[in-house]
Coordinates of C-alpha atoms in Angstrom, one line a residue:
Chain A
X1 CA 22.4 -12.9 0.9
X2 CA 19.4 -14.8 1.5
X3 CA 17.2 -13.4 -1.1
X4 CA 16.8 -11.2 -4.0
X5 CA 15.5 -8.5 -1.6
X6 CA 18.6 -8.3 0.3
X7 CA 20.8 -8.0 -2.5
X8 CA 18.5 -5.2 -4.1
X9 CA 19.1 -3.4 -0.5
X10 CA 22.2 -3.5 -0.6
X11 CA 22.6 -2.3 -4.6
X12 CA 20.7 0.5 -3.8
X13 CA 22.5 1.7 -0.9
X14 CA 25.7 2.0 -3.1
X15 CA 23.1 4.5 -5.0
X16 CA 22.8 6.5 -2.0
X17 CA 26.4 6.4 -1.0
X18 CA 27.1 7.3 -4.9
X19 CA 24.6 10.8 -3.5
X20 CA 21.4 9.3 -5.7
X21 CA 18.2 11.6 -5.2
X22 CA 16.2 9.5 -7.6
X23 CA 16.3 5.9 -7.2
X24 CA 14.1 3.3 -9.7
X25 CA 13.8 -0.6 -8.6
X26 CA 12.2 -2.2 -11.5
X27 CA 11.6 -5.8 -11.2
X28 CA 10.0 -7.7 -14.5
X29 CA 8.7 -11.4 -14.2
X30 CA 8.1 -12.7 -17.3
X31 CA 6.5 -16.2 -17.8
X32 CA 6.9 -16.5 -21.3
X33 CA 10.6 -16.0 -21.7
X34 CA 11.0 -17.7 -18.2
X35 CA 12.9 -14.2 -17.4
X36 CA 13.3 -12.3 -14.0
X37 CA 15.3 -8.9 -14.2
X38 CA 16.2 -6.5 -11.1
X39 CA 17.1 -3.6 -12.1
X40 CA 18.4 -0.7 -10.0
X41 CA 18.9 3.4 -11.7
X42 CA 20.1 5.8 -9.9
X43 CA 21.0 9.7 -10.8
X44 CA 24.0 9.5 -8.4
X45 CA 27.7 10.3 -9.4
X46 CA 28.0 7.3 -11.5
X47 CA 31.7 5.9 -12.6
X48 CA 33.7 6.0 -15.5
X49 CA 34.4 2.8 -17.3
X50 CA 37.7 1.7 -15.6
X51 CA 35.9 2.0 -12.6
X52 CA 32.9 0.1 -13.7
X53 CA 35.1 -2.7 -14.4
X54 CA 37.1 -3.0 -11.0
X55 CA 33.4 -3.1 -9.5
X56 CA 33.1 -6.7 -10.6
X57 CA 36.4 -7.7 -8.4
X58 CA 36.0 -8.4 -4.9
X59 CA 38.7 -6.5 -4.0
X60 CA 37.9 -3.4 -5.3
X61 CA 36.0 -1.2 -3.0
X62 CA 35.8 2.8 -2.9
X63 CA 35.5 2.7 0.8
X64 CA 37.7 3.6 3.4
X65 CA 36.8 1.5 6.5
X66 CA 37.8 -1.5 5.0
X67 CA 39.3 -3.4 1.7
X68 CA 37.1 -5.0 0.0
X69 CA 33.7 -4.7 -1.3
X70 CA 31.3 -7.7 -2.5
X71 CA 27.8 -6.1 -3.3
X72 CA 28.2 -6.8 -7.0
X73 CA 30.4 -9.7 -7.2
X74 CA 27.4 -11.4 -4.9
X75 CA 25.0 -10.4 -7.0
X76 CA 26.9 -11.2 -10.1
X77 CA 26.9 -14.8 -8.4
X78 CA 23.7 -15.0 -8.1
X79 CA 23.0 -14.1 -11.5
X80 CA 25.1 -17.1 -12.9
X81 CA 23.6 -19.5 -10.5
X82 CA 20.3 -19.1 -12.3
X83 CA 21.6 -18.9 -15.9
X84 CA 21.8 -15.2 -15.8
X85 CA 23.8 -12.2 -16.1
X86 CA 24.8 -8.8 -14.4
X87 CA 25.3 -5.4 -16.6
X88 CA 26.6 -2.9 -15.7
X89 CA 25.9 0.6 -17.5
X90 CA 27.0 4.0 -16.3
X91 CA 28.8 7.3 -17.1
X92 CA 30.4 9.7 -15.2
X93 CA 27.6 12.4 -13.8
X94 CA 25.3 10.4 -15.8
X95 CA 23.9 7.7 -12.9
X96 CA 24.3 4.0 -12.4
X97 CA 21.8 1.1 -14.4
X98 CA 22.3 -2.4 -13.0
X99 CA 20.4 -4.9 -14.7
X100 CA 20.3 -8.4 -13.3
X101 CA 18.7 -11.2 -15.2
X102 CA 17.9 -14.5 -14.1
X103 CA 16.0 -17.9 -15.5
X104 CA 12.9 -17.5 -13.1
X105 CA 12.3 -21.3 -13.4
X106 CA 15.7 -22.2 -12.2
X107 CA 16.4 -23.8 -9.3
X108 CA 18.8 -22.2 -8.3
X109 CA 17.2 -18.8 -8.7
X110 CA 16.9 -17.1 -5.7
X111 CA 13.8 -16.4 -4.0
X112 CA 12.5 -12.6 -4.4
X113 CA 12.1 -12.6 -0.7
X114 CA 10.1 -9.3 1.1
X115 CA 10.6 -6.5 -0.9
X116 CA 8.3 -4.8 1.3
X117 CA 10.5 -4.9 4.2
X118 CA 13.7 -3.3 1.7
X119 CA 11.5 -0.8 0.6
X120 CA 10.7 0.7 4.3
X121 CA 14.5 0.5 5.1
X122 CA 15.6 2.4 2.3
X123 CA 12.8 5.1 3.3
X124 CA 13.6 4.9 6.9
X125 CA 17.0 5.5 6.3
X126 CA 16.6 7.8 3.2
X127 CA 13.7 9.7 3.7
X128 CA 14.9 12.6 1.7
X129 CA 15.2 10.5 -1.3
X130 CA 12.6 9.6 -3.8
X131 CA 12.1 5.8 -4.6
X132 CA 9.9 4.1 -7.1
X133 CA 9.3 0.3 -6.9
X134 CA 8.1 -1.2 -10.4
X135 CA 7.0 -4.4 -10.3
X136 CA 5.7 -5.9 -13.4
X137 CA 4.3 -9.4 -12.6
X138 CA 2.5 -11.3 -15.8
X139 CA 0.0 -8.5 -17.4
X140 CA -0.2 -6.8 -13.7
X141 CA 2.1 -3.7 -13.1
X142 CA 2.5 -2.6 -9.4
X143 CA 4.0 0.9 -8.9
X144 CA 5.2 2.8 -5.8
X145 CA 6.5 5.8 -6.2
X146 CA 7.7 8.5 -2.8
X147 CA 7.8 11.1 -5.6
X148 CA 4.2 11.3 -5.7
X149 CA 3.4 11.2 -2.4
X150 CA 6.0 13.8 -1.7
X151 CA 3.8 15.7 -4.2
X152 CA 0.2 14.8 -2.6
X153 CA 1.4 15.5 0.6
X154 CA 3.8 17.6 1.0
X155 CA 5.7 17.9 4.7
X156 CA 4.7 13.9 5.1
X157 CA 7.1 12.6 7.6
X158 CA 8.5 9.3 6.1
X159 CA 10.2 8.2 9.0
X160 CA 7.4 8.2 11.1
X161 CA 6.0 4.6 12.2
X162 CA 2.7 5.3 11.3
X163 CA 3.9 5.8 7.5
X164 CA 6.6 3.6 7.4
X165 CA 3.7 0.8 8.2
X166 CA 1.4 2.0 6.2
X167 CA 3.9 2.0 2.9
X168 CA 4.6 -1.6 4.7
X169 CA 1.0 -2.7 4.0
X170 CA 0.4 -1.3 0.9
X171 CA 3.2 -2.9 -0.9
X172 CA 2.4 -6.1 1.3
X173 CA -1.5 -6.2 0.0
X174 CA -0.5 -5.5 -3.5
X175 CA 2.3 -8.0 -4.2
X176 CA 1.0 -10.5 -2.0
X177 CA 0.0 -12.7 -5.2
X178 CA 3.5 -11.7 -7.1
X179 CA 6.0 -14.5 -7.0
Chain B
X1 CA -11.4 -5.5 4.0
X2 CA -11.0 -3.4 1.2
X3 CA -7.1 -2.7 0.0
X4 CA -5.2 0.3 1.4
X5 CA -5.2 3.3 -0.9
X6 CA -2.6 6.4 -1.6
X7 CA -5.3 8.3 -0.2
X8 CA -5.5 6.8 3.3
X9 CA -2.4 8.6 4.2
X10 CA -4.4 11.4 4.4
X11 CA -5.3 10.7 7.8
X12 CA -1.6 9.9 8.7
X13 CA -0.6 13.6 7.3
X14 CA -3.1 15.4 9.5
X15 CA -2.3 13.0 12.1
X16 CA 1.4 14.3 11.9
X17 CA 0.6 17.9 11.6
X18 CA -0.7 18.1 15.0
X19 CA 1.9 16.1 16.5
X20 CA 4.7 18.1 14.7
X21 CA 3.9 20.7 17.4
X22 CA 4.7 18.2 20.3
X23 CA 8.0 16.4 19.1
X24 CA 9.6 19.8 17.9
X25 CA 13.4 19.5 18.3
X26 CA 12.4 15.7 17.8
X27 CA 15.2 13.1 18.7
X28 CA 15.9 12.2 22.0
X29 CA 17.3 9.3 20.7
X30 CA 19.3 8.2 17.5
X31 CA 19.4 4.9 16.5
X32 CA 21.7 3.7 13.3
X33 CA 21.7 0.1 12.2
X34 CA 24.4 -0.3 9.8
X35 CA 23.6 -1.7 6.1
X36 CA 26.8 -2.1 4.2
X37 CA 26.9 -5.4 2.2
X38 CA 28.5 -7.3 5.5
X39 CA 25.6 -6.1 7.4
X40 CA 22.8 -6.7 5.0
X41 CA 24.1 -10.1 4.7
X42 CA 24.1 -10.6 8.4
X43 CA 20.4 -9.6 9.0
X44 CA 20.4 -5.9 9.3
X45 CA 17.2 -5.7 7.9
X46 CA 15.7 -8.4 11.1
X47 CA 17.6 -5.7 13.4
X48 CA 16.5 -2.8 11.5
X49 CA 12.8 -4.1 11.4
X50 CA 12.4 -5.1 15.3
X51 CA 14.0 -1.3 16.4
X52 CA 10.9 -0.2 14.1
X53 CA 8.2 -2.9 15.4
X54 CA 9.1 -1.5 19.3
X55 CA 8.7 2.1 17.8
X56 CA 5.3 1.5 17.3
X57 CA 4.3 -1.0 19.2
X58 CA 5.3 1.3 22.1
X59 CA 4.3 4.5 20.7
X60 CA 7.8 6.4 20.8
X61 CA 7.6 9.5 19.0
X62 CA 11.2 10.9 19.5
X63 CA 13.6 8.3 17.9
X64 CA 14.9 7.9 15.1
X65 CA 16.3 5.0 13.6
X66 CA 18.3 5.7 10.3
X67 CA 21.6 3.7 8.5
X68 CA 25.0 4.2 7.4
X69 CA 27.1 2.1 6.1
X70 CA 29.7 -0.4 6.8
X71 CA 31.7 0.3 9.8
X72 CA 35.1 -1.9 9.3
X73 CA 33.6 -4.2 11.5
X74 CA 32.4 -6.9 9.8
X75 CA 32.5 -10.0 11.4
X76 CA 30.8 -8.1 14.2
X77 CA 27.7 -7.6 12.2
X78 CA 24.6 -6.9 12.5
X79 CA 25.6 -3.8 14.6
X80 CA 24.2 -0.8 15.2
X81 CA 24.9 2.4 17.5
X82 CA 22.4 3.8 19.3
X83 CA 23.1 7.3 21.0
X84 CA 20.9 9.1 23.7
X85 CA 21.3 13.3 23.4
X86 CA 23.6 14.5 25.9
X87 CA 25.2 11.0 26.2
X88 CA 28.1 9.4 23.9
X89 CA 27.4 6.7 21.6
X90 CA 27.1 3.3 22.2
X91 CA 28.2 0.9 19.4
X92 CA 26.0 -2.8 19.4
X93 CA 27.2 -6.0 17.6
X94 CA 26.5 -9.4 17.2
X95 CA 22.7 -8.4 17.2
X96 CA 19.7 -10.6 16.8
X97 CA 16.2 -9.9 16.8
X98 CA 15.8 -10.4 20.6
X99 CA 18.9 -8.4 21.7
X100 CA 17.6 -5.7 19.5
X101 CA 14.4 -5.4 21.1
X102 CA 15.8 -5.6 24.7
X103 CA 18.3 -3.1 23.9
X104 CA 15.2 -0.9 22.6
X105 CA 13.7 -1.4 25.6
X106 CA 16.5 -0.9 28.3
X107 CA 18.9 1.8 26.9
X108 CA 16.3 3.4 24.5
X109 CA 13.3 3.4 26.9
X110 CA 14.8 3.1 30.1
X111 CA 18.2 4.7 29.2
X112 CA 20.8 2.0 30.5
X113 CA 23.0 0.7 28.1
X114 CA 23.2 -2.9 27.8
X115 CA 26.8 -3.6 28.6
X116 CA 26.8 -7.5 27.4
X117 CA 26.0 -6.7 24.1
X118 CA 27.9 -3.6 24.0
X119 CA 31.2 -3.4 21.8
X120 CA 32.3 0.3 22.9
X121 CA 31.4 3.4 23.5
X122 CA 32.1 6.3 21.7
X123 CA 32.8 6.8 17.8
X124 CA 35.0 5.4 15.4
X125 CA 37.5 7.0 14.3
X126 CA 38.8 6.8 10.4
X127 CA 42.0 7.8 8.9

């Protein structure tokens, strides 16, 4: 994986394998601690704790097509690059948490890369789910939320170009200054 | 220019209310790029992104481009399947940014599948 972007696509598609409705991304840049956290909740299935384990090997994978599955042991890596650490908390019925902290400074920290772009795939593939993007940057919070659209305007087709473009934009315009 | 707001989707949502009308039954075409892990990390999101780009750059109102995940596939990635109503399947690797956008344009638009670039036709099957 390139960037932070990709991996946070690819996290949040285990969500909506796990059958997620609600999905949060919360990403918090924090100067002063010289801290970046991802983190990724869902209210899918979630996993019991011998299963939360196995998702840390390579080789453990709860799909069929093939035999392995590297989501979180990539991300895990990438964690460790940059002086950080992935956590893993979830019950069974209860939803998944991952929470992936990074040194921001380090130089080996991956770059965030277009969350934009991740955003609009998830909704273009998903567009029955509800996603909120948090992105706390310094003393500026940027939130998107499907949810409330879905509740301003109701019968919005999310997979239509003209709205997957304009939630392109908006997130585009608003983060623009965001590391 | 002054920043986009919630509120100028309100001219998207009529927008859509009056098209609904035309594009009932929507879907000529189905178009799914697949985003397992493999995939992501191949540049699913490029493919994903151009198939989207030639949506509305063309002004295609009856495709859809959705995902699923990984297909067993995947040194093949990116890949995605694109399948015309009526017709069976046709199952894309190897994809880049350009191939996506010519298959958009010959099998999507112009409905003749792009053999080179083809892997198979028809579905998988899983045990």
């Amino acid at each position: 994986m390139e960037d932070l972007s990709l991996h946070i696509l690819d996290i949040a598609e285990n969500s909506i394998n796990a059958g997620a409705t609600l999905i949060d991304i919360v990403i918090r840049e924090q100067k002063t601690q010289d801290m970046l956290t991802l983190e990724i909740r869902d209210n899918g299935t979630g996993m019991d704790d011998a299963t939360v384990v196995s998702t840390r090997n390579p080789f453990y994978t709860t799909r069929t097509t093939r035999r392995i599955g590297l989501g979180l042991p990539l991300l895990e890596e990438a964690t460790r690059a940059a002086d950080g650490m992935l956590e893993i908390v979830s019950r069974t019925g209860a939803g998944t948490d991952i929470r992936a902290t990074f040194r921001l400074s380090h130089i080996d920290r991956k770059p965030l890369g277009d969350m934009a772009a991740t955003i609009v795939m998830l909704v273009a593939g998903n567009p029955d789910i509800n996603f909120t993007y948090r992105h706390e940057h310094e003393s500026e919070t940027f939130t998107f939320s499907t949810k409330e659209i879905r509740l301003k305007y109701p019968g919005l087709d999310f997979n239509s170009p003209e709205t997957l473009s304009f939630i392109r934009d908006y997130i585009r315009e608003y983060t623009a200054s965001f590391s | 220019m002054p920043k986009l707001k919630i509120e100028d989707l309100d001219k998207i949502a009529v927008q859509q209310q009056r098209k609904m009308n035309v594009r009932e039954g929507a879907g000529r075409a189905k178009i799914t790029v697949h985003m397992g892990t493999c995939g992501i990390a191949a540049g699913a999101r490029t493919i994903m992104t151009a198939f989207l780009q030639e949506i509305e750059t063309n002004n295609v109102t009856d495709v859809i481009v959705t995902t699923s995940a990984c297909a067993g596939l995947c040194s093949r990635e990116p890949m995605a399947t694109v399948e015309l109503v009526g017709q069976a399947p046709v199952k894309y690797v190897d994809l880049t940014d350009e191939k996506a956008r010519k298959i958009f344009k010959e099998h999507i638009v112009a409905g003749k599948f792009v053999q080179a670039y083809a892997l198979s036709i028809g579905s998988e099957r899983i045990q």
